[in-house]
Structure formats: C-alpha cells, structure tokens
Amino acid sequence: MPTALITGITGQDGSYLAEFLLERGYQVIGMVRRASVVKLDRIERIQDQITLVQGDLLDQVCLIQVLQEYQPDEVYNLAAQSFVPTSWQQPILTGEVTALGVTRMLEAIRTVRPATRFYQASSSEIFGRVREVPQKETTPFYPRSPYGVAKAYGHWITVNYRESYGIHATSGILFNHGSPRRGLEFVERKISVGAASIKLGLSDRLALGNLESRRDMGFAGDYVRAMWLMLQQDHADDFVIATGETHAIREICQIAFSHLGLDYQEHVYSDERFFRPAEVDLLVGDPSKAGRILGWEPLVTFQELIETMVDSDLALLRSGVRVPDVTEMTTLKR
C-alpha cells in the first residue's frame, strides 16, 4: 500500500486528491495546522479513512518529524496562503508559507527520504503580465502579485532541488479550477452562492470586480488526477494543466444566473473595491504537453462546472445552512 502525504488536505484540492488516492488503495496522511477550530467539512465523508497529523510549513522540525514517522512515497504540497487579494494585505506571511514553505518541505525530504516523490502546486499566476498566449511550460514568468511572486519561487526551488539533488520533484502549473468546494472568497464561488441567494430572495445584488477579466477555468476533480499522473512518471518534469479555453467573469455570471432563470444584468454590478492593484493579462494555458505525456485531458466542461456549483449552493441554502453574505463581501477588497 503506497503512502501519500497531503499538505492542505482540508482545502478544495486536498479533499478531492485524498478521495482520488483512497480509491487507488493509498494510505493517506493529511497535514493540518494546529488551530482552535480546524475546518474538516470538505473531508468529513472520508475522515475515518485518513490519518490527520499536525504540522506547519513554517516549522522545519515538524516537517522532518512527520516524514520520519510516516515515510511517505509521495508528498503533495497543496498548502499555501492561496488567495491573491490577501497576499497584498499579508505579503510577508504569503512569502513565508507559499514560497519558503516549499523549501522547508523539500529540505525535509532531502534529509529524511530522498526517494520520496514530490508534487508542488504551482499556479498560472506566475505568468501574470503574460509574455505569450497561450502560456506553456517554457513561457517566461512575470507575476503581478505577492502570491504570484511566491508561487514563482516555489516553482523554481522545486526545479532546483530536482536538478541539484536528483529528487523526483514536479511542479504542476495549474490554471484556475473550481468546484462546489471552492472557498467563498474566490470569484466563481462568490457568483454561484450569490446567484442562489438572489434566486431564493435572500439578497438582491452582487458586487464583483472587473467583469471583463478572463480566466482559463476547469474542474478541480480533473486537476487532482493530473497531479497524481505527474508523480507516476519515470522522470520528473513540469506541466501546465488547463482547459485551453478562456472565459470572462461576465460569462460566469451569465451561465450561473440564466441556469436559475435570472438575468445577471439586473443584479450584478462592478465595484472598484474588488479590482486588483495590478491586474493579470489574458491567462489561458496550453495543456498539450500534459495530454501528450500524461494522457490527461479535462472531462468536465466549463458550463457543467458552473451549473453544478450553482445547483450545489442552491441546495446548501435551501437546507438552512448559514453561509457568509457574499453579495457585498468587502473582505475581498485589496
């Protein structure tokens, strides 16, 4: 039975990856930060099938101890300060966790078990002010936020440890990917919850940022499959994971609201509070290398993804579950 360690297991990607690995007979170890309240709702269904351990990417000693105890065959580093607007408010913390945290984990692997295969969750935000369209593995980086800069560091330190120490270390440059488990602070989930809330008469308006901003967006469940495929290769490499299509925020609104029989133009408005200090350009990935080498392709379409998210949030609100009011969520401002 292979053993996998997942940092960030309580997040969207971590929960889907844990389910995926369990289905393939893995022993799954999930690393969670010590907190007064640990959110386990995304892994509640599988909690009795996995082992949770306390750990933090800020603490080198605890990473070494976890690796010594469980001797994982694979490590998936998904933990990060992963929200771009927050990285402007907390740039130093973002650097410590999202950038240097990768080095701490790689150094722990090099020290304890160099045979461990390592996956680093990179991001399309490293391309930022894009140098070419579409973006592929060889496209130069030009990050436009503290988060993007931190992810660029995490990417290059992964390459460095692979080339310097022979560690099977891979970076997956994942473009935007959502699901019903997406955090409420991310725009696609804010839209799906907002549309459901308006449909049920719980609110009437939804404030968003730049409606013309475009993203390449797929389903998180498809993307974790790509993570696993990367670590099954004989030789480590880096891969862009994307759909190859781009969609405006306005289009997400149109699909989400029309799915509920609503006109988004009657409810959605653009608010400068939600604009980024430095907007990224046209992010659209070229996943041809992943298709050629990994045999990977996305299975869920963009429209299916958005409609599934809306249906999930409609059911969630109808069940009486209380969620924060996203319609005027000012915590998203820069």
mmCIF file of C-alpha atoms in Angstrom:
data_model
loop_
_atom_site.group_PDB
_atom_site.id
_atom_site.type_symbol
_atom_site.label_atom_id
_atom_site.label_comp_id
_atom_site.label_asym_id
_atom_site.label_seq_id
_atom_site.Cartn_x
_atom_site.Cartn_y
_atom_site.Cartn_z
ATOM 1 C CA MET A 1 0.000 0.000 0.000
ATOM 2 C CA PRO A 2 1.669 3.270 -1.079
ATOM 3 C CA THR A 3 1.602 6.168 1.383
ATOM 4 C CA ALA A 4 0.892 9.770 0.375
ATOM 5 C CA LEU A 5 1.245 12.901 2.499
ATOM 6 C CA ILE A 6 -1.008 15.799 1.524
ATOM 7 C CA THR A 7 -0.447 19.269 2.938
ATOM 8 C CA GLY A 8 -3.556 21.417 2.660
ATOM 9 C CA ILE A 9 -5.793 18.353 2.780
ATOM 10 C CA THR A 10 -8.739 20.344 4.180
ATOM 11 C CA GLY A 11 -8.807 22.601 1.107
ATOM 12 C CA GLN A 12 -10.659 22.100 -2.157
ATOM 13 C CA ASP A 13 -7.840 20.324 -3.994
ATOM 14 C CA GLY A 14 -6.672 18.408 -0.929
ATOM 15 C CA SER A 15 -10.091 16.869 -0.346
ATOM 16 C CA TYR A 16 -10.522 15.779 -3.977
ATOM 17 C CA LEU A 17 -6.981 14.407 -4.081
ATOM 18 C CA ALA A 18 -7.479 12.442 -0.853
ATOM 19 C CA GLU A 19 -10.616 10.802 -2.279
ATOM 20 C CA PHE A 20 -8.814 10.040 -5.528
ATOM 21 C CA LEU A 21 -5.861 8.386 -3.756
ATOM 22 C CA LEU A 22 -8.069 6.362 -1.406
ATOM 23 C CA GLU A 23 -9.847 4.906 -4.428
ATOM 24 C CA ARG A 24 -6.436 3.717 -5.636
ATOM 25 C CA GLY A 25 -5.528 1.985 -2.407
ATOM 26 C CA TYR A 26 -3.267 4.601 -0.853
ATOM 27 C CA GLN A 27 -2.720 5.214 2.824
ATOM 28 C CA VAL A 28 -3.416 8.952 3.046
ATOM 29 C CA ILE A 29 -1.775 11.184 5.644
ATOM 30 C CA GLY A 30 -3.161 14.697 5.845
ATOM 31 C CA MET A 31 -1.194 17.520 7.427
ATOM 32 C CA VAL A 32 -3.241 20.235 9.131
ATOM 33 C CA ARG A 33 -2.156 23.320 11.031
ATOM 34 C CA ARG A 34 -2.891 23.443 14.730
ATOM 35 C CA ALA A 35 -5.788 25.817 15.337
ATOM 36 C CA SER A 36 -8.527 26.334 17.869
ATOM 37 C CA VAL A 37 -11.012 25.326 15.171
ATOM 38 C CA VAL A 38 -9.942 23.080 12.263
ATOM 39 C CA LYS A 39 -12.391 23.061 9.354
ATOM 40 C CA LEU A 40 -12.910 19.470 8.279
ATOM 41 C CA ASP A 41 -16.160 19.797 6.340
ATOM 42 C CA ARG A 42 -14.572 19.012 2.955
ATOM 43 C CA ILE A 43 -13.100 15.726 4.239
ATOM 44 C CA GLU A 44 -15.891 14.771 6.621
ATOM 45 C CA ARG A 45 -17.003 11.881 4.379
ATOM 46 C CA ILE A 46 -13.540 10.271 4.374
ATOM 47 C CA GLN A 47 -12.219 11.381 7.751
ATOM 48 C CA ASP A 48 -12.273 7.843 9.190
ATOM 49 C CA GLN A 49 -10.213 6.586 6.215
ATOM 50 C CA ILE A 50 -7.303 9.006 6.528
ATOM 51 C CA THR A 51 -4.767 9.937 9.192
ATOM 52 C CA LEU A 52 -4.549 13.580 10.197
ATOM 53 C CA VAL A 53 -1.335 14.926 11.705
ATOM 54 C CA GLN A 54 -0.469 18.382 12.952
ATOM 55 C CA GLY A 55 2.158 20.246 11.009
ATOM 56 C CA ASP A 56 3.004 23.626 9.556
ATOM 57 C CA LEU A 57 5.076 24.742 6.569
ATOM 58 C CA LEU A 58 6.560 27.395 8.856
ATOM 59 C CA ASP A 59 8.094 24.734 11.127
ATOM 60 C CA GLN A 60 11.027 22.773 9.680
ATOM 61 C CA VAL A 61 11.289 20.439 12.679
ATOM 62 C CA CYS A 62 7.682 19.228 12.462
ATOM 63 C CA LEU A 63 8.039 18.512 8.738
ATOM 64 C CA ILE A 64 11.065 16.321 9.419
ATOM 65 C CA GLN A 65 9.211 14.515 12.195
ATOM 66 C CA VAL A 66 6.175 13.799 10.002
ATOM 67 C CA LEU A 67 8.378 12.417 7.226
ATOM 68 C CA GLN A 68 10.354 10.284 9.677
ATOM 69 C CA GLU A 69 7.214 8.787 11.180
ATOM 70 C CA TYR A 70 5.231 8.041 8.020
ATOM 71 C CA GLN A 71 7.943 7.649 5.341
ATOM 72 C CA PRO A 72 5.615 8.728 2.513
ATOM 73 C CA ASP A 73 6.185 7.529 -1.028
ATOM 74 C CA GLU A 74 4.589 10.702 -2.374
ATOM 75 C CA VAL A 75 4.190 14.219 -0.970
ATOM 76 C CA TYR A 76 1.644 16.601 -2.452
ATOM 77 C CA ASN A 77 2.318 20.146 -1.262
ATOM 78 C CA LEU A 78 -1.013 21.919 -1.683
ATOM 79 C CA ALA A 79 -0.858 24.096 1.443
ATOM 80 C CA ALA A 80 -0.365 27.818 0.870
ATOM 81 C CA GLN A 81 -1.723 31.255 1.531
ATOM 82 C CA SER A 82 -3.624 30.873 -1.705
ATOM 83 C CA PHE A 83 -5.844 33.940 -2.102
ATOM 84 C CA VAL A 84 -4.394 36.680 -4.316
ATOM 85 C CA PRO A 85 -6.091 39.726 -2.652
ATOM 86 C CA THR A 86 -4.947 38.554 0.789
ATOM 87 C CA SER A 87 -1.372 38.391 -0.489
ATOM 88 C CA TRP A 88 -1.469 42.179 -0.906
ATOM 89 C CA GLN A 89 -2.588 42.564 2.704
ATOM 90 C CA GLN A 90 -0.181 39.919 4.063
ATOM 91 C CA PRO A 91 2.773 39.783 1.663
ATOM 92 C CA ILE A 92 5.330 38.623 4.238
ATOM 93 C CA LEU A 93 3.162 35.763 5.516
ATOM 94 C CA THR A 94 2.442 34.788 1.918
ATOM 95 C CA GLY A 95 6.166 34.607 1.222
ATOM 96 C CA GLU A 96 6.893 32.584 4.345
ATOM 97 C CA VAL A 97 4.220 29.965 3.651
ATOM 98 C CA THR A 98 3.763 29.904 -0.107
ATOM 99 C CA ALA A 99 7.437 30.370 -1.031
ATOM 100 C CA LEU A 100 9.774 29.358 1.806
ATOM 101 C CA GLY A 101 7.385 26.633 2.949
ATOM 102 C CA VAL A 102 8.228 24.762 -0.248
ATOM 103 C CA THR A 103 11.937 24.915 0.554
ATOM 104 C CA ARG A 104 11.337 23.614 4.062
ATOM 105 C CA MET A 105 9.422 20.620 2.741
ATOM 106 C CA LEU A 106 11.978 19.864 0.030
ATOM 107 C CA GLU A 107 14.818 20.125 2.536
ATOM 108 C CA ALA A 108 12.957 17.753 4.867
ATOM 109 C CA ILE A 109 12.571 15.260 2.001
ATOM 110 C CA ARG A 110 16.253 15.582 1.069
ATOM 111 C CA THR A 111 17.236 14.980 4.696
ATOM 112 C CA VAL A 112 14.837 12.167 5.622
ATOM 113 C CA ARG A 113 13.791 10.280 2.493
ATOM 114 C CA PRO A 114 15.215 11.482 -0.856
ATOM 115 C CA ALA A 115 13.337 8.710 -2.694
ATOM 116 C CA THR A 116 10.003 10.402 -1.895
ATOM 117 C CA ARG A 117 8.289 11.852 -4.947
ATOM 118 C CA PHE A 118 7.255 15.482 -4.535
ATOM 119 C CA TYR A 119 4.465 17.470 -6.177
ATOM 120 C CA GLN A 120 4.422 21.256 -5.888
ATOM 121 C CA ALA A 121 1.171 23.115 -6.550
ATOM 122 C CA SER A 122 2.283 25.890 -8.849
ATOM 123 C CA SER A 123 -0.130 28.433 -10.341
ATOM 124 C CA SER A 124 -0.946 30.277 -13.542
ATOM 125 C CA GLU A 125 -0.492 33.481 -11.502
ATOM 126 C CA ILE A 126 3.255 33.111 -12.101
ATOM 127 C CA PHE A 127 2.633 34.234 -15.708
ATOM 128 C CA GLY A 128 0.878 37.451 -14.638
ATOM 129 C CA ARG A 129 1.755 40.014 -17.287
ATOM 130 C CA VAL A 130 1.885 37.348 -19.916
ATOM 131 C CA ARG A 131 4.723 37.119 -22.424
ATOM 132 C CA GLU A 132 2.794 34.909 -24.862
ATOM 133 C CA VAL A 133 -0.687 33.475 -25.408
ATOM 134 C CA PRO A 134 -1.386 30.699 -24.676
ATOM 135 C CA GLN A 135 1.031 30.034 -21.821
ATOM 136 C CA LYS A 136 3.053 26.821 -21.759
ATOM 137 C CA GLU A 137 5.851 25.357 -19.661
ATOM 138 C CA THR A 138 8.522 27.458 -21.382
ATOM 139 C CA THR A 139 6.662 30.794 -21.155
ATOM 140 C CA PRO A 140 8.674 33.352 -19.106
ATOM 141 C CA PHE A 141 7.193 34.296 -15.730
ATOM 142 C CA TYR A 142 6.030 37.831 -14.883
ATOM 143 C CA PRO A 143 3.973 37.557 -11.653
ATOM 144 C CA ARG A 144 1.773 40.532 -10.732
ATOM 145 C CA SER A 145 1.013 39.928 -7.041
ATOM 146 C CA PRO A 146 2.866 38.818 -3.901
ATOM 147 C CA TYR A 147 1.068 35.487 -4.296
ATOM 148 C CA GLY A 148 2.297 35.085 -7.868
ATOM 149 C CA VAL A 149 5.847 36.003 -6.848
ATOM 150 C CA ALA A 150 5.759 33.447 -4.011
ATOM 151 C CA LYS A 151 4.455 30.753 -6.353
ATOM 152 C CA ALA A 152 7.235 31.552 -8.846
ATOM 153 C CA TYR A 153 9.776 30.993 -6.072
ATOM 154 C CA GLY A 154 8.105 27.712 -5.122
ATOM 155 C CA HIS A 155 8.257 26.600 -8.742
ATOM 156 C CA TRP A 156 11.946 27.378 -9.228
ATOM 157 C CA ILE A 157 13.066 25.928 -5.897
ATOM 158 C CA THR A 158 11.320 22.693 -6.913
ATOM 159 C CA VAL A 159 13.234 22.660 -10.195
ATOM 160 C CA ASN A 160 16.442 23.442 -8.298
ATOM 161 C CA TYR A 161 16.087 20.506 -5.901
ATOM 162 C CA ARG A 162 15.249 18.199 -8.798
ATOM 163 C CA GLU A 163 18.340 19.211 -10.747
ATOM 164 C CA SER A 164 20.694 19.592 -7.777
ATOM 165 C CA TYR A 165 19.769 16.578 -5.652
ATOM 166 C CA GLY A 166 18.039 14.217 -8.086
ATOM 167 C CA ILE A 167 14.731 14.338 -6.194
ATOM 168 C CA HIS A 168 11.653 13.329 -8.202
ATOM 169 C CA ALA A 169 10.181 16.821 -7.802
ATOM 170 C CA THR A 170 7.459 18.136 -10.121
ATOM 171 C CA SER A 171 5.624 21.436 -10.445
ATOM 172 C CA GLY A 172 2.077 21.406 -11.760
ATOM 173 C CA ILE A 173 1.289 24.836 -13.185
ATOM 174 C CA LEU A 174 -2.452 24.723 -12.625
ATOM 175 C CA PHE A 175 -4.753 27.309 -14.109
ATOM 176 C CA ASN A 176 -7.961 28.305 -12.303
ATOM 177 C CA HIS A 177 -10.062 25.370 -11.181
ATOM 178 C CA GLY A 178 -13.241 25.392 -9.132
ATOM 179 C CA SER A 179 -15.885 23.120 -7.671
ATOM 180 C CA PRO A 180 -18.729 23.227 -5.144
ATOM 181 C CA ARG A 181 -15.943 23.008 -2.510
ATOM 182 C CA ARG A 182 -14.280 26.225 -3.667
ATOM 183 C CA GLY A 183 -13.771 28.834 -0.962
ATOM 184 C CA LEU A 184 -16.357 31.612 -0.750
ATOM 185 C CA GLU A 185 -13.637 34.218 -1.299
ATOM 186 C CA PHE A 186 -12.989 33.056 -4.873
ATOM 187 C CA VAL A 187 -14.972 34.788 -7.585
ATOM 188 C CA GLU A 188 -16.603 31.738 -9.211
ATOM 189 C CA ARG A 189 -17.939 30.545 -5.853
ATOM 190 C CA LYS A 190 -18.967 34.056 -4.898
ATOM 191 C CA ILE A 191 -21.029 34.138 -8.086
ATOM 192 C CA SER A 192 -22.621 30.710 -7.569
ATOM 193 C CA VAL A 193 -23.565 31.488 -3.965
ATOM 194 C CA GLY A 194 -24.714 34.977 -4.905
ATOM 195 C CA ALA A 195 -26.931 33.725 -7.712
ATOM 196 C CA ALA A 196 -28.502 31.072 -5.464
ATOM 197 C CA SER A 197 -29.047 33.626 -2.712
ATOM 198 C CA ILE A 198 -30.775 36.027 -5.095
ATOM 199 C CA LYS A 199 -32.914 33.210 -6.525
ATOM 200 C CA LEU A 200 -34.164 32.384 -3.013
ATOM 201 C CA GLY A 201 -34.872 36.037 -2.227
ATOM 202 C CA LEU A 202 -32.152 36.207 0.428
ATOM 203 C CA SER A 203 -30.436 39.103 -1.350
ATOM 204 C CA ASP A 204 -30.872 41.223 -4.445
ATOM 205 C CA ARG A 205 -27.451 42.434 -5.650
ATOM 206 C CA LEU A 206 -23.960 41.033 -6.153
ATOM 207 C CA ALA A 207 -20.850 43.228 -6.160
ATOM 208 C CA LEU A 208 -17.900 41.974 -8.241
ATOM 209 C CA GLY A 209 -14.667 43.429 -9.591
ATOM 210 C CA ASN A 210 -13.583 43.557 -13.238
ATOM 211 C CA LEU A 211 -16.266 41.717 -15.204
ATOM 212 C CA GLU A 212 -14.065 41.629 -18.305
ATOM 213 C CA SER A 213 -11.225 39.800 -16.564
ATOM 214 C CA ARG A 214 -10.715 36.470 -18.315
ATOM 215 C CA ARG A 215 -9.563 33.132 -16.919
ATOM 216 C CA ASP A 216 -8.930 29.572 -18.033
ATOM 217 C CA MET A 217 -11.057 27.537 -15.624
ATOM 218 C CA GLY A 218 -11.660 23.817 -15.138
ATOM 219 C CA PHE A 219 -12.961 21.338 -12.553
ATOM 220 C CA ALA A 220 -10.777 20.650 -9.505
ATOM 221 C CA GLY A 221 -11.551 16.931 -9.610
ATOM 222 C CA ASP A 222 -10.000 16.726 -13.080
ATOM 223 C CA TYR A 223 -6.922 18.632 -11.971
ATOM 224 C CA VAL A 224 -6.032 16.418 -8.984
ATOM 225 C CA ARG A 225 -5.961 13.476 -11.384
ATOM 226 C CA ALA A 226 -3.217 15.320 -13.265
ATOM 227 C CA MET A 227 -1.241 15.761 -10.022
ATOM 228 C CA TRP A 228 -1.212 12.019 -9.455
ATOM 229 C CA LEU A 229 -0.278 11.258 -13.061
ATOM 230 C CA MET A 230 2.773 13.538 -12.768
ATOM 231 C CA LEU A 231 4.196 11.513 -9.889
ATOM 232 C CA GLN A 232 3.708 8.221 -11.747
ATOM 233 C CA GLN A 233 6.183 9.208 -14.471
ATOM 234 C CA ASP A 234 9.671 7.718 -14.586
ATOM 235 C CA HIS A 235 11.201 11.190 -14.801
ATOM 236 C CA ALA A 236 10.022 14.330 -13.028
ATOM 237 C CA ASP A 237 9.023 17.301 -15.157
ATOM 238 C CA ASP A 238 6.756 20.343 -15.049
ATOM 239 C CA PHE A 239 3.319 20.526 -16.665
ATOM 240 C CA VAL A 240 0.706 23.158 -17.464
ATOM 241 C CA ILE A 241 -2.758 21.908 -16.510
ATOM 242 C CA ALA A 242 -5.537 23.907 -18.152
ATOM 243 C CA THR A 243 -8.527 23.668 -20.463
ATOM 244 C CA GLY A 244 -7.069 25.824 -23.228
ATOM 245 C CA GLU A 245 -10.208 27.993 -23.157
ATOM 246 C CA THR A 246 -10.723 31.416 -21.625
ATOM 247 C CA HIS A 247 -13.897 32.892 -20.127
ATOM 248 C CA ALA A 248 -14.755 36.342 -18.790
ATOM 249 C CA ILE A 249 -16.177 36.851 -15.300
ATOM 250 C CA ARG A 250 -19.219 38.229 -17.079
ATOM 251 C CA GLU A 251 -19.698 34.839 -18.774
ATOM 252 C CA ILE A 252 -19.649 33.042 -15.413
ATOM 253 C CA CYS A 253 -22.405 35.386 -14.275
ATOM 254 C CA GLN A 254 -24.431 34.788 -17.425
ATOM 255 C CA ILE A 255 -24.284 30.986 -17.048
ATOM 256 C CA ALA A 256 -24.930 30.968 -13.301
ATOM 257 C CA PHE A 257 -27.908 33.342 -13.341
ATOM 258 C CA SER A 258 -29.521 32.008 -16.521
ATOM 259 C CA HIS A 259 -29.327 28.490 -15.055
ATOM 260 C CA LEU A 260 -31.724 29.810 -12.386
ATOM 261 C CA GLY A 261 -33.915 31.703 -14.824
ATOM 262 C CA LEU A 262 -32.423 35.095 -13.878
ATOM 263 C CA ASP A 263 -30.831 37.960 -15.807
ATOM 264 C CA TYR A 264 -27.460 38.732 -14.238
ATOM 265 C CA GLN A 265 -27.527 42.310 -15.581
ATOM 266 C CA GLU A 266 -30.381 43.091 -13.187
ATOM 267 C CA HIS A 267 -28.364 42.056 -10.139
ATOM 268 C CA VAL A 268 -24.594 42.160 -10.768
ATOM 269 C CA TYR A 269 -22.538 45.329 -10.715
ATOM 270 C CA SER A 270 -18.824 46.130 -10.865
ATOM 271 C CA ASP A 271 -17.249 47.689 -7.767
ATOM 272 C CA GLU A 272 -13.736 49.196 -7.777
ATOM 273 C CA ARG A 273 -13.120 47.828 -4.278
ATOM 274 C CA PHE A 274 -12.693 44.404 -5.830
ATOM 275 C CA PHE A 275 -10.226 45.377 -8.563
ATOM 276 C CA ARG A 276 -6.649 44.166 -8.162
ATOM 277 C CA PRO A 277 -3.858 46.744 -7.754
ATOM 278 C CA ALA A 278 -2.142 45.064 -10.731
ATOM 279 C CA GLU A 279 -4.415 43.016 -12.974
ATOM 280 C CA VAL A 280 -3.047 39.990 -14.808
ATOM 281 C CA ASP A 281 -3.417 39.766 -18.550
ATOM 282 C CA LEU A 282 -5.021 37.011 -20.605
ATOM 283 C CA LEU A 283 -4.344 33.772 -18.731
ATOM 284 C CA VAL A 284 -5.016 30.765 -20.943
ATOM 285 C CA GLY A 285 -2.969 27.588 -20.760
ATOM 286 C CA ASP A 286 -1.648 25.179 -23.356
ATOM 287 C CA PRO A 287 -2.120 21.678 -21.855
ATOM 288 C CA SER A 288 -0.768 19.825 -24.905
ATOM 289 C CA LYS A 289 2.331 18.535 -23.079
ATOM 290 C CA ALA A 290 0.152 17.049 -20.325
ATOM 291 C CA GLY A 291 -2.032 15.429 -22.958
ATOM 292 C CA ARG A 292 0.934 14.024 -24.843
ATOM 293 C CA ILE A 293 2.975 12.697 -21.897
ATOM 294 C CA LEU A 294 0.422 12.142 -19.123
ATOM 295 C CA GLY A 295 -2.563 11.243 -21.275
ATOM 296 C CA TRP A 296 -4.531 13.873 -19.352
ATOM 297 C CA GLU A 297 -7.489 15.891 -20.540
ATOM 298 C CA PRO A 298 -10.313 17.694 -18.710
ATOM 299 C CA LEU A 299 -13.586 15.776 -18.561
ATOM 300 C CA VAL A 300 -15.968 18.411 -17.128
ATOM 301 C CA THR A 301 -16.871 21.374 -19.330
ATOM 302 C CA PHE A 302 -16.896 24.976 -18.151
ATOM 303 C CA GLN A 303 -20.682 25.247 -18.327
ATOM 304 C CA GLU A 304 -21.141 21.952 -16.468
ATOM 305 C CA LEU A 305 -18.802 23.189 -13.746
ATOM 306 C CA ILE A 306 -20.639 26.482 -13.169
ATOM 307 C CA GLU A 307 -24.092 24.888 -13.273
ATOM 308 C CA THR A 308 -23.004 22.183 -10.813
ATOM 309 C CA MET A 309 -21.694 24.837 -8.424
ATOM 310 C CA VAL A 310 -24.963 26.784 -8.645
ATOM 311 C CA ASP A 311 -27.065 23.648 -8.022
ATOM 312 C CA SER A 312 -24.900 22.748 -5.021
ATOM 313 C CA ASP A 313 -25.189 26.212 -3.474
ATOM 314 C CA LEU A 314 -28.930 26.348 -4.101
ATOM 315 C CA ALA A 315 -29.331 23.048 -2.232
ATOM 316 C CA LEU A 316 -26.996 24.272 0.512
ATOM 317 C CA LEU A 317 -29.005 27.454 1.131
ATOM 318 C CA ARG A 318 -32.327 25.613 0.938
ATOM 319 C CA SER A 319 -31.119 23.210 3.623
ATOM 320 C CA GLY A 320 -30.857 26.093 6.049
ATOM 321 C CA VAL A 321 -27.063 26.104 6.270
ATOM 322 C CA ARG A 322 -25.848 29.597 7.042
ATOM 323 C CA VAL A 323 -23.073 30.954 4.838
ATOM 324 C CA PRO A 324 -21.493 34.431 4.916
ATOM 325 C CA ASP A 325 -23.285 37.039 2.839
ATOM 326 C CA VAL A 326 -21.104 37.250 -0.265
ATOM 327 C CA THR A 327 -23.244 39.789 -2.080
ATOM 328 C CA GLU A 328 -21.391 42.720 -0.517
ATOM 329 C CA MET A 329 -18.352 40.882 0.856
ATOM 330 C CA THR A 330 -15.926 43.739 1.466
ATOM 331 C CA THR A 331 -13.191 41.477 2.819
ATOM 332 C CA LEU A 332 -12.214 40.854 -0.789
ATOM 333 C CA LYS A 333 -11.002 44.392 -1.360
ATOM 334 C CA ARG A 334 -7.291 44.948 -1.922
#
